[in-house]
Amino acid sequence: MALIPNPVLAETAVQAPSERVNRALSAARIVVWEWDLKTGQVLYSANAPDVLGLAAGPSEFSWSGIHPDDLANLRRVVDGAIAGRRDYVAKVRFIRPDNDALRWLEISGNVICESNAPKKISGITQDITDREEAEQAISARKAAEYELRVHHAELESQNEELRLARQRLEASQARYFDLYDLAPVGYLTLSEGGLIREANLKAASLLGVPRSSLADRPLSRFIFRDDSNAYYFLIKNLSKIGSPQACELRMAKTDGAPLWIQMDATASVDQDGTPGWRVVISEITERKHAEESLRQSEENLRRLLDQVREMNVGLERRVEERTRALREANRELEAFGYSVSHDLRAPLRTLQGFSQALLEDYPAELPPKACKYLERIGVAAVRMDELIQDLLAYSRLSRSELRLEPLDLFGVVREACQQLQAAIEESRANVEIAPLPAVCGHHGTLIQIFTNLFSNSLKFVSPGGRPAIRVSAEPRGALVRVWVADNGIGIAPEHQERVFEVFQRLHGLETYPGTGIGLAIVRRGAERLGGAAGVESEPGRGSRFWVDLKPAEDK
Amino acid sequence: MAPVVLLVEDNVDDVILIERAFEKARIVNPLHVAGDGDEALDYLGGRGKYHDRSAYPLPALVLLDLKLPRRSGLDVLTWMRAEPCIKRIPVVVLTSSRENVDVDRAYELGVNSYLCKPVAFNALLEMVTTLNVYWLLLNEPPSIMET
């Protein structure tokens, strides 16, 4: 658009341009005007009402119609042009007074001077709304194009990302496929009807078939016949309950060999919404074998245990029988002892009593030899009675139950001495008793032990000798050792054990009378009291008999 | 007349020896002998041939052997201790048995003394002498009159 006013046009507009020019101006939406700065009159070309909605012809100049937002700028431009005597061009928005339509106007002015003073401005105003709108549309399209380009670039970059993601996905999928195929357990995907849709390599190798041949075959085909109930139960529970199910069953390989399997099944839904099952099968044949051998060894153990128990019962029965037999034997022994003490002694009394009666009643009629014989009969009877009494005492010691209690040993030993008082006095023996501790024992048995030991010491002295007995005690391990030492004839080492046996005698009856049971009673008695008895001796140098007893506090 | 002593003894030899010892010890009390437990019960109960109490009066002392045919000495003792009046009569067991069970059982049943017959006659004589002194002379007898 030319900014320099066309003098021709300006002249023409003000000076009524031709019809042809008018048509052209209207077509170009141009109004020609002239503003007299002195009078303030403005003159518009005839097409002003049509183009701008303003009255044609001369009128008072006014800023009215100019958009308030653009007015200040326009006035500054116009004032600047007048002051500088320059031309100006301004673009403003304009509200038509006739229809209030908003239009874009381009106003061009040419300041005309007279004598170097601004006199008037002539110019044109063109309605450029169409152009403006087109330009706006273009710039809008340009903006849109730019946005589109940006968007495209974004899309491109997104696309790249997506491509990378897909690559990664593919890689990961490949990895998962590897994991899937090479997993140590078999994976199977089944349709809801139980047909195999997918299987990993392990599943195929477990079942002994190529993977390709598994597709669309029912899994039930691979279940060992006897265990098909377990499989159907699993499937039924899976459909009914929905939670993951597990069971142990045997599957059959294509060659028919059974295979122990742990089967875990879960319900699943495919991408396309088809329900199905995922089944994991792991081989547990070895575990089953181990379990089986464990079960068998447990069974064996149980059988063994039963046998042991049976044997025990048998053993207990035998022990019971033996005990009963022993008790029976003991009773018989008691009965035997009873009749011995009663019946065996009665004839002895008769022998002794009547031989003595003969001696007393018929002393004159009997020759001296007969008297001597009768005496011997009597002595033999008394001796046999002693034998029986000692034997009974010995057997009673073995049989009867002894209740042990704490006893004052010194008192017991003194009591035993008192029982033998007559013999002690007769032999003019010297008995010395050192202090003795309390022991755990049985009164009657201890009396028997010490009277027997003392009798022994009183008896076995050299002819004409005067017995000396010393009783003392000392601790011996957990026991108390009681010594009974004498000054008698002593016992040779080879006989020292024999003297404690029943009926063992070292001397003839004529030298040292006795039954040969006394020391056996000592030893048995000591044993029954939880102790022992023995002797230390040398021939000619006396004997030291010892009895080990439990101390009183050891009850 | 001195009160009677009843000897319950089945062994004739022993009876003779005890009678001899009574004689030697100069015991004035008459000695009646019952040969077994049943006879002892007859005598004490005044039954059968012993119904005449004047001829067979209740004894002041019973010498009782334990080992008797049929009714044992302990049976006799049991019976005696259950009888109203007879239970007061002192009973001395005179037997060969020294078995503890017998001794304890006899005391449980209420025997007054327990003696073992010695084999040597002199010892028997000594024992009978002591018996006489203690049970027949020193001891204050219970009243045993029948009601």
CSV table of N, CA and C in Angstrom, one decimal, chain A residues 221-343:
chain,number,residue,atom,x,y,z
A,221,ARG,N,-5.3,-86.9,30.1
A,221,ARG,CA,-4.7,-88.0,29.4
A,221,ARG,C,-3.3,-88.5,30.0
A,222,PHE,N,-2.7,-87.5,30.7
A,222,PHE,CA,-1.4,-87.8,31.3
A,222,PHE,C,-1.4,-88.1,32.8
A,223,ILE,N,-2.6,-88.2,33.3
A,223,ILE,CA,-2.7,-88.6,34.7
A,223,ILE,C,-2.8,-90.1,34.9
A,224,PHE,N,-2.0,-90.6,35.8
A,224,PHE,CA,-1.9,-92.0,36.0
A,224,PHE,C,-3.3,-92.5,36.4
A,225,ARG,N,-3.8,-93.6,35.9
A,225,ARG,CA,-5.2,-94.0,36.0
A,225,ARG,C,-5.7,-94.0,37.5
A,226,ASP,N,-4.8,-94.6,38.3
A,226,ASP,CA,-5.3,-94.8,39.7
A,226,ASP,C,-5.4,-93.4,40.4
A,227,ASP,N,-4.8,-92.4,39.9
A,227,ASP,CA,-4.8,-91.1,40.6
A,227,ASP,C,-5.7,-90.1,39.9
A,228,SER,N,-6.5,-90.6,38.9
A,228,SER,CA,-7.4,-89.6,38.2
A,228,SER,C,-8.4,-88.9,39.1
A,229,ASN,N,-8.8,-89.6,40.2
A,229,ASN,CA,-9.7,-89.0,41.2
A,229,ASN,C,-9.1,-87.8,41.8
A,230,ALA,N,-7.8,-87.9,42.2
A,230,ALA,CA,-7.1,-86.8,42.8
A,230,ALA,C,-7.1,-85.6,41.9
A,231,TYR,N,-6.9,-85.8,40.6
A,231,TYR,CA,-6.8,-84.8,39.6
A,231,TYR,C,-8.2,-84.1,39.4
A,232,TYR,N,-9.2,-84.9,39.3
A,232,TYR,CA,-10.6,-84.4,39.2
A,232,TYR,C,-11.0,-83.6,40.4
A,233,PHE,N,-10.6,-84.1,41.5
A,233,PHE,CA,-10.9,-83.4,42.8
A,233,PHE,C,-10.3,-82.0,42.8
A,234,LEU,N,-9.0,-82.0,42.3
A,234,LEU,CA,-8.2,-80.7,42.3
A,234,LEU,C,-9.0,-79.7,41.4
A,235,ILE,N,-9.3,-80.2,40.2
A,235,ILE,CA,-10.0,-79.4,39.2
A,235,ILE,C,-11.3,-78.9,39.7
A,236,LYS,N,-12.0,-79.8,40.4
A,236,LYS,CA,-13.4,-79.5,40.9
A,236,LYS,C,-13.2,-78.4,41.9
A,237,ASN,N,-12.3,-78.5,42.8
A,237,ASN,CA,-12.1,-77.5,43.9
A,237,ASN,C,-11.7,-76.2,43.3
A,238,LEU,N,-10.8,-76.3,42.2
A,238,LEU,CA,-10.4,-75.1,41.6
A,238,LEU,C,-11.5,-74.3,41.0
A,239,SER,N,-12.5,-75.0,40.3
A,239,SER,CA,-13.6,-74.4,39.7
A,239,SER,C,-14.6,-73.8,40.8
A,240,LYS,N,-14.7,-74.6,41.8
A,240,LYS,CA,-15.7,-74.3,42.8
A,240,LYS,C,-15.2,-73.2,43.8
A,241,ILE,N,-14.0,-73.4,44.3
A,241,ILE,CA,-13.5,-72.5,45.4
A,241,ILE,C,-12.8,-71.3,44.7
A,242,GLY,N,-12.0,-71.6,43.6
A,242,GLY,CA,-11.3,-70.5,42.9
A,242,GLY,C,-9.9,-70.2,43.5
A,243,SER,N,-9.7,-70.6,44.7
A,243,SER,CA,-8.3,-70.3,45.3
A,243,SER,C,-7.4,-71.4,44.7
A,244,PRO,N,-6.1,-71.1,44.7
A,244,PRO,CA,-5.1,-72.0,44.2
A,244,PRO,C,-5.2,-73.4,44.9
A,245,GLN,N,-5.0,-74.5,44.2
A,245,GLN,CA,-5.1,-75.8,44.7
A,245,GLN,C,-3.8,-76.6,44.5
A,246,ALA,N,-3.6,-77.5,45.3
A,246,ALA,CA,-2.4,-78.3,45.2
A,246,ALA,C,-2.7,-79.8,45.5
A,247,CYS,N,-2.0,-80.7,44.9
A,247,CYS,CA,-2.1,-82.1,45.3
A,247,CYS,C,-0.9,-82.8,44.8
A,248,GLU,N,-0.7,-84.0,45.3
A,248,GLU,CA,0.4,-84.9,44.9
A,248,GLU,C,-0.3,-86.1,44.1
A,249,LEU,N,0.2,-86.3,42.9
A,249,LEU,CA,-0.4,-87.5,42.2
A,249,LEU,C,0.6,-88.0,41.3
A,250,ARG,N,0.3,-89.1,40.7
A,250,ARG,CA,1.2,-89.7,39.7
A,250,ARG,C,0.7,-89.3,38.3
A,251,MET,N,1.6,-89.0,37.4
A,251,MET,CA,1.3,-88.7,36.0
A,251,MET,C,1.9,-89.9,35.3
A,252,ALA,N,1.4,-90.1,34.1
A,252,ALA,CA,2.0,-91.2,33.3
A,252,ALA,C,2.7,-90.6,32.1
A,253,LYS,N,3.9,-91.0,31.9
A,253,LYS,CA,4.6,-90.6,30.7
A,253,LYS,C,4.0,-91.3,29.5
A,254,THR,N,4.4,-90.9,28.3
A,254,THR,CA,3.8,-91.6,27.1
A,254,THR,C,4.1,-93.0,27.1
A,255,ASP,N,5.3,-93.4,27.7
A,255,ASP,CA,5.7,-94.8,27.7
A,255,ASP,C,5.0,-95.5,28.9
A,256,GLY,N,4.1,-94.8,29.6
A,256,GLY,CA,3.3,-95.4,30.7
A,256,GLY,C,4.0,-95.4,32.0
A,257,ALA,N,5.2,-95.0,32.1
A,257,ALA,CA,5.9,-95.0,33.4
A,257,ALA,C,5.3,-94.0,34.3
A,258,PRO,N,5.0,-94.3,35.5
A,258,PRO,CA,4.4,-93.4,36.5
A,258,PRO,C,5.5,-92.4,37.0
A,259,LEU,N,5.0,-91.2,37.3
A,259,LEU,CA,5.9,-90.1,37.7
A,259,LEU,C,5.2,-89.4,38.8
A,260,TRP,N,5.9,-89.3,40.0
A,260,TRP,CA,5.3,-88.6,41.1
A,260,TRP,C,5.4,-87.1,40.9
A,261,ILE,N,4.3,-86.4,41.0
A,261,ILE,CA,4.2,-85.0,40.6
A,261,ILE,C,3.5,-84.2,41.8
A,262,GLN,N,4.1,-83.1,42.0
A,262,GLN,CA,3.4,-82.1,42.9
A,262,GLN,C,2.7,-81.2,41.9
A,263,MET,N,1.4,-81.1,42.0
A,263,MET,CA,0.6,-80.2,41.0
A,263,MET,C,0.0,-79.0,41.7
A,264,ASP,N,0.3,-77.8,41.2
A,264,ASP,CA,-0.3,-76.6,41.8
A,264,ASP,C,-1.1,-76.0,40.7
A,265,ALA,N,-2.3,-75.6,41.0
A,265,ALA,CA,-3.1,-75.1,39.9
A,265,ALA,C,-3.8,-73.8,40.4
A,266,THR,N,-3.9,-72.8,39.5
A,266,THR,CA,-4.6,-71.6,39.8
A,266,THR,C,-5.5,-71.3,38.6
A,267,ALA,N,-6.6,-70.6,38.9
A,267,ALA,CA,-7.5,-70.2,37.9
A,267,ALA,C,-6.9,-68.9,37.3
A,268,SER,N,-7.1,-68.7,36.0
A,268,SER,CA,-6.6,-67.5,35.3
A,268,SER,C,-7.5,-67.1,34.3
A,269,VAL,N,-7.4,-65.8,33.9
A,269,VAL,CA,-8.2,-65.3,32.8
A,269,VAL,C,-7.2,-64.8,31.7
A,270,ASP,N,-7.5,-65.2,30.5
A,270,ASP,CA,-6.6,-64.7,29.4
A,270,ASP,C,-6.8,-63.3,29.1
A,271,GLN,N,-5.9,-62.8,28.2
A,271,GLN,CA,-6.1,-61.4,27.8
A,271,GLN,C,-7.4,-61.1,27.1
A,272,ASP,N,-7.8,-62.1,26.4
A,272,ASP,CA,-9.1,-61.9,25.7
A,272,ASP,C,-10.3,-62.3,26.6
A,273,GLY,N,-10.0,-62.5,27.9
A,273,GLY,CA,-11.1,-62.8,28.8
A,273,GLY,C,-11.5,-64.2,28.9
A,274,THR,N,-10.9,-65.1,28.2
A,274,THR,CA,-11.3,-66.5,28.3
A,274,THR,C,-10.7,-67.1,29.6
A,275,PRO,N,-11.5,-67.7,30.4
A,275,PRO,CA,-11.0,-68.3,31.7
A,275,PRO,C,-10.2,-69.5,31.4
A,276,GLY,N,-9.3,-69.8,32.2
A,276,GLY,CA,-8.5,-71.1,32.0
A,276,GLY,C,-7.8,-71.4,33.3
A,277,TRP,N,-6.8,-72.3,33.2
A,277,TRP,CA,-6.1,-72.7,34.4
A,277,TRP,C,-4.6,-72.7,34.1
A,278,ARG,N,-3.9,-72.3,35.2
A,278,ARG,CA,-2.4,-72.4,35.1
A,278,ARG,C,-2.0,-73.6,36.0
A,279,VAL,N,-1.2,-74.4,35.4
A,279,VAL,CA,-0.8,-75.6,36.2
A,279,VAL,C,0.7,-75.7,36.3
A,280,VAL,N,1.2,-75.9,37.5
A,280,VAL,CA,2.7,-76.1,37.6
A,280,VAL,C,2.8,-77.6,38.1
A,281,ILE,N,3.7,-78.3,37.4
A,281,ILE,CA,4.0,-79.6,37.8
A,281,ILE,C,5.5,-79.8,38.1
A,282,SER,N,5.8,-80.3,39.3
A,282,SER,CA,7.2,-80.5,39.6
A,282,SER,C,7.3,-82.0,40.1
A,283,GLU,N,8.4,-82.6,39.6
A,283,GLU,CA,8.6,-84.0,39.9
A,283,GLU,C,9.0,-84.2,41.3
A,284,ILE,N,8.4,-85.1,42.0
A,284,ILE,CA,8.7,-85.4,43.4
A,284,ILE,C,9.0,-86.9,43.6
A,285,THR,N,9.3,-87.5,42.5
A,285,THR,CA,9.5,-89.0,42.6
A,285,THR,C,10.6,-89.3,43.6
A,286,GLU,N,11.7,-88.6,43.6
A,286,GLU,CA,12.7,-88.9,44.6
A,286,GLU,C,12.2,-88.7,46.0
A,287,ARG,N,11.5,-87.6,46.2
A,287,ARG,CA,11.0,-87.3,47.5
A,287,ARG,C,10.0,-88.4,47.9
A,288,LYS,N,9.2,-88.8,47.0
A,288,LYS,CA,8.3,-89.9,47.3
A,288,LYS,C,9.0,-91.2,47.6
A,289,HIS,N,10.1,-91.5,46.9
A,289,HIS,CA,10.9,-92.7,47.2
A,289,HIS,C,11.4,-92.5,48.6
A,290,ALA,N,12.0,-91.3,48.9
A,290,ALA,CA,12.5,-91.1,50.2
A,290,ALA,C,11.5,-91.3,51.3
A,291,GLU,N,10.3,-90.7,51.0
A,291,GLU,CA,9.2,-90.9,52.0
A,291,GLU,C,8.8,-92.3,52.2
A,292,GLU,N,8.8,-93.0,51.0
A,292,GLU,CA,8.4,-94.4,51.1
A,292,GLU,C,9.4,-95.2,51.9
A,293,SER,N,10.7,-94.9,51.6
A,293,SER,CA,11.7,-95.7,52.4
A,293,SER,C,11.7,-95.3,53.9
A,294,LEU,N,11.3,-94.0,54.1
A,294,LEU,CA,11.2,-93.6,55.5
A,294,LEU,C,10.0,-94.3,56.2
A,295,ARG,N,8.9,-94.4,55.4
A,295,ARG,CA,7.7,-95.1,55.9
A,295,ARG,C,8.1,-96.5,56.2
A,296,GLN,N,8.8,-97.1,55.2
A,296,GLN,CA,9.2,-98.5,55.4
A,296,GLN,C,10.1,-98.7,56.7
A,297,SER,N,11.1,-97.8,56.8
A,297,SER,CA,11.9,-98.0,58.0
A,297,SER,C,11.2,-97.7,59.3
A,298,GLU,N,10.2,-96.8,59.2
A,298,GLU,CA,9.4,-96.6,60.3
A,298,GLU,C,8.6,-97.8,60.7
A,299,GLU,N,8.1,-98.4,59.6
A,299,GLU,CA,7.3,-99.6,59.7
A,299,GLU,C,8.1,-100.7,60.4
A,300,ASN,N,9.4,-100.9,59.8
A,300,ASN,CA,10.3,-101.9,60.4
A,300,ASN,C,10.5,-101.6,61.8
A,301,LEU,N,10.8,-100.3,62.1
A,301,LEU,CA,11.0,-99.9,63.5
A,301,LEU,C,9.9,-100.3,64.4
A,302,ARG,N,8.6,-100.0,63.9
A,302,ARG,CA,7.5,-100.3,64.7
A,302,ARG,C,7.4,-101.8,64.9
A,303,ARG,N,7.7,-102.6,63.8
A,303,ARG,CA,7.6,-104.0,64.0
A,303,ARG,C,8.6,-104.5,65.0
A,304,LEU,N,9.8,-103.9,64.9
A,304,LEU,CA,10.9,-104.3,65.8
A,304,LEU,C,10.4,-104.0,67.3
A,305,LEU,N,9.8,-102.7,67.4
A,305,LEU,CA,9.4,-102.3,68.7
A,305,LEU,C,8.3,-103.2,69.2
A,306,ASP,N,7.4,-103.7,68.3
A,306,ASP,CA,6.4,-104.6,68.7
A,306,ASP,C,7.1,-105.9,69.2
A,307,GLN,N,8.1,-106.3,68.4
A,307,GLN,CA,8.8,-107.6,68.8
A,307,GLN,C,9.4,-107.4,70.2
A,308,VAL,N,10.1,-106.2,70.4
A,308,VAL,CA,10.7,-106.0,71.6
A,308,VAL,C,9.7,-106.0,72.8
A,309,ARG,N,8.5,-105.3,72.4
A,309,ARG,CA,7.5,-105.3,73.4
A,309,ARG,C,7.0,-106.7,73.8
A,310,GLU,N,6.8,-107.5,72.7
A,310,GLU,CA,6.4,-108.8,72.9
A,310,GLU,C,7.4,-109.6,73.8
A,311,MET,N,8.7,-109.4,73.4
A,311,MET,CA,9.7,-110.1,74.1
A,311,MET,C,9.7,-109.6,75.6
A,312,ASN,N,9.5,-108.3,75.8
A,312,ASN,CA,9.4,-107.8,77.1
A,312,ASN,C,8.3,-108.5,77.9
A,313,VAL,N,7.2,-108.6,77.2
A,313,VAL,CA,6.0,-109.2,77.9
A,313,VAL,C,6.4,-110.6,78.3
A,314,GLY,N,7.0,-111.3,77.3
A,314,GLY,CA,7.4,-112.7,77.6
A,314,GLY,C,8.4,-112.7,78.8
A,315,LEU,N,9.3,-111.8,78.7
A,315,LEU,CA,10.4,-111.7,79.7
A,315,LEU,C,9.7,-111.5,81.1
A,316,GLU,N,8.8,-110.5,81.1
A,316,GLU,CA,8.1,-110.1,82.3
A,316,GLU,C,7.4,-111.4,82.9
A,317,ARG,N,6.7,-112.1,81.9
A,317,ARG,CA,6.0,-113.3,82.3
A,317,ARG,C,6.9,-114.3,83.0
A,318,ARG,N,8.1,-114.4,82.3
A,318,ARG,CA,9.1,-115.4,82.8
A,318,ARG,C,9.6,-115.0,84.2
A,319,VAL,N,9.9,-113.7,84.3
A,319,VAL,CA,10.4,-113.2,85.5
A,319,VAL,C,9.3,-113.4,86.6
A,320,GLU,N,8.1,-113.2,86.2
A,320,GLU,CA,7.0,-113.4,87.2
A,320,GLU,C,6.9,-114.9,87.6
A,321,GLU,N,7.0,-115.7,86.6
A,321,GLU,CA,7.0,-117.2,86.9
A,321,GLU,C,8.1,-117.6,87.8
A,322,ARG,N,9.3,-117.1,87.4
A,322,ARG,CA,10.5,-117.4,88.2
A,322,ARG,C,10.3,-116.9,89.7
A,323,THR,N,9.8,-115.6,89.8
A,323,THR,CA,9.6,-115.0,91.1
A,323,THR,C,8.6,-115.9,91.9
A,324,ARG,N,7.6,-116.3,91.2
A,324,ARG,CA,6.6,-117.2,91.8
A,324,ARG,C,7.3,-118.5,92.3
A,325,ALA,N,8.1,-119.1,91.4
A,325,ALA,CA,8.7,-120.3,91.7
A,325,ALA,C,9.7,-120.1,92.9
A,326,LEU,N,10.4,-119.0,92.8
A,326,LEU,CA,11.4,-118.7,93.9
A,326,LEU,C,10.6,-118.5,95.2
A,327,ARG,N,9.5,-117.8,95.1
A,327,ARG,CA,8.7,-117.6,96.4
A,327,ARG,C,8.2,-118.9,96.9
A,328,GLU,N,7.8,-119.8,95.9
A,328,GLU,CA,7.4,-121.1,96.3
A,328,GLU,C,8.5,-121.9,97.0
A,329,ALA,N,9.7,-121.8,96.4
A,329,ALA,CA,10.9,-122.5,96.9
A,329,ALA,C,11.2,-122.0,98.3
A,330,ASN,N,11.1,-120.7,98.4
A,330,ASN,CA,11.4,-120.0,99.7
A,330,ASN,C,10.4,-120.5,100.8
A,331,ARG,N,9.1,-120.6,100.4
A,331,ARG,CA,8.1,-121.1,101.3
A,331,ARG,C,8.4,-122.6,101.7
A,332,GLU,N,8.8,-123.3,100.7
A,332,GLU,CA,9.1,-124.7,101.0
A,332,GLU,C,10.3,-124.8,102.0
A,333,LEU,N,11.3,-123.9,101.7
A,333,LEU,CA,12.5,-123.9,102.6
A,333,LEU,C,12.1,-123.5,104.0
A,334,GLU,N,11.1,-122.6,104.1
A,334,GLU,CA,10.7,-122.2,105.4
A,334,GLU,C,10.0,-123.3,106.1
A,335,ALA,N,9.2,-124.0,105.3
A,335,ALA,CA,8.5,-125.2,105.9
A,335,ALA,C,9.5,-126.2,106.3
A,336,PHE,N,10.5,-126.3,105.5
A,336,PHE,CA,11.6,-127.3,105.8
A,336,PHE,C,12.3,-126.9,107.1
A,337,GLY,N,12.6,-125.6,107.2
A,337,GLY,CA,13.3,-125.2,108.4
A,337,GLY,C,12.4,-125.4,109.6
A,338,TYR,N,11.1,-125.1,109.4
A,338,TYR,CA,10.2,-125.3,110.5
A,338,TYR,C,10.2,-126.7,111.0
A,339,SER,N,10.1,-127.7,110.0
A,339,SER,CA,10.0,-129.0,110.5
A,339,SER,C,11.3,-129.5,111.0
A,340,VAL,N,12.4,-129.0,110.5
A,340,VAL,CA,13.7,-129.3,111.0
A,340,VAL,C,13.8,-128.9,112.5
A,341,SER,N,13.4,-127.7,112.7
A,341,SER,CA,13.5,-127.2,114.1
A,341,SER,C,12.6,-127.9,115.0
A,342,HIS,N,11.5,-128.4,114.5
A,342,HIS,CA,10.5,-129.2,115.4
A,342,HIS,C,10.9,-130.6,115.5
A,343,ASP,N,10.9,-131.2,114.3
A,343,ASP,CA,10.9,-132.7,114.2
A,343,ASP,C,12.2,-133.3,114.4
